[in-house]
Amino acid sequence: MRTLSIFIGMALGAVLGLLLEGKTGGLARNLVFVCDLFGSTVFIGALKMIVAPLIFFSILAGLTSLPTRGELWNIGWRTLAYYLTTTSIAVVIGLILVLSIQPGKRGAREEVRAKWEEQRTELVKEYGDKEKKIETAKEQTPAEAIRDNLKQLIVNPFEALSTANSLGIIFFAVLMGIALIMVGDAAKPVLPVIEAVNAAIMKLTAWIMWAAPFFIFCLVASLLAKQGTQVLASLAWYVGTVIGGIAIHVAVLLAIVGIIGRRSPFWFLRGIRKAWAVAFATRSSAATLPVTMDCVHEELKVPRKVADFVLPLGATMNMDGTALYEGVAVLFLIQLFQGMPGVPMEIGAVMTVIIFLTAVLASIGAAAVPDAGLITMVLVANAVGLDAAYIVLIFPVDAFLDMFRTSTNVMGDAAGTVVVARYVDPEAVGWCGDRGHPPGEGGRSRRSIRARS
Ligand code: ASP
């Protein structure tokens, strides 16, 4: 019922957003303000409030629940292999689509090229904050980008927590978790504390989610009211290619869940529907993390030792939707502006391979927040000699596409837990050869059973 109301909230929000689109009157402005207040300030703010401690304590809980060190290695390499494989598949799907559909050569191509300078000035005026970020990223060399990521990794953990720097939090939590395992008996008293804090954070998540249908209604309404739908029409081929690619990738993820994870794709979809909806509305994998955790623990019943480790890592570095979209966007811009200053003349095999590699890297480096993919796309553009100034063209539709890519990113993370769990804990109750929903006893992980007995 609650999930149904989330989707009803989403639909009603879309209706209100479309009604308010382009309206500048006092009432419309006030309504958008109120929607923004509840959607962004209250809902996203509340989710963000619990994300940093959640990442820290869930990784600690996951690591310290591992019976052997070998198991950490087992989960670790499988997780990374899954992330790299699915992200690569996503980019390949995007590249095949953009090269065969050629969205940049369709629609009002000549008109866009002729009016580009004029249009760019207008777009920069309207999306000045995004343009500034692109300009800053443009000046960065790949070596500097790596250095900056490293700077985020090795930091004071309190600073990482206070700035919600997930890379820094994960790195410290993994080190701390390993240290706690090595300390052995002396660390035993803190284990129940970690468990209790985790349970309390999930309780906070449930409180926030109680009003999720209303919050999601507000988010969708304010986004559509501000963005409008007219811009979608002018970039329809590009938008269609990205969404088409994402739909194919979602089908691939479901097939992976069925074939490799040996679970029913329908059961999986049902289990993650809340996280999917929240990701779609918030456009942030990080803000969605508490809800993803809740779905994966409570609905998919994935053992905690897998979920608590795979999900925070996935929210930070596994972004299939982002990778797919970055490859499509850069090739779309090259197709559209080919022959203009700062645009490569030809699209060849070498360029395609470079785009593939850099799109995977850029998605790993993207923060799990709205618009992050737009900024790291500069890395892909720079690598193939496309002047990043052309990215401005896709600003107007980016928030809309962010909804699709973020929900795919979150779905990819959740599918990863199912796949890794199948290998790491094949004996977990309800896992072996059971293709559907684990009923009753079958749904409980070995750990909770152990706790009961
Ligand atoms: N908003 C996306 C996420 O949080 C990242 C992106 O902009 O592509 O997963």
XYZ file of C-alpha atoms and ligand atoms in Angstrom, residues 283-285 319 322 367-373 402 405-406 409, ligand 1:
25
model
C 18.443 12.065 -7.991
C 21.014 11.028 -5.415
C 22.291 7.481 -4.808
C 27.040 3.986 -11.465
C 25.822 7.527 -15.254
C 29.810 11.717 -6.494
C 26.443 10.162 -5.624
C 24.645 13.505 -5.781
C 22.455 15.260 -8.370
C 24.262 16.504 -11.513
C 27.525 14.756 -10.628
C 27.627 12.865 -13.925
C 19.420 12.275 -13.789
C 20.331 7.271 -14.352
C 20.218 7.538 -10.551
C 22.576 3.233 -10.425
N 22.855 11.635 -9.532
C 23.595 10.425 -9.804
C 23.644 9.556 -8.540
O 23.534 10.063 -7.455
C 24.986 10.687 -10.315
C 24.896 11.393 -11.659
O 24.738 12.600 -11.696
O 24.921 10.702 -12.677
O 23.783 8.358 -8.643
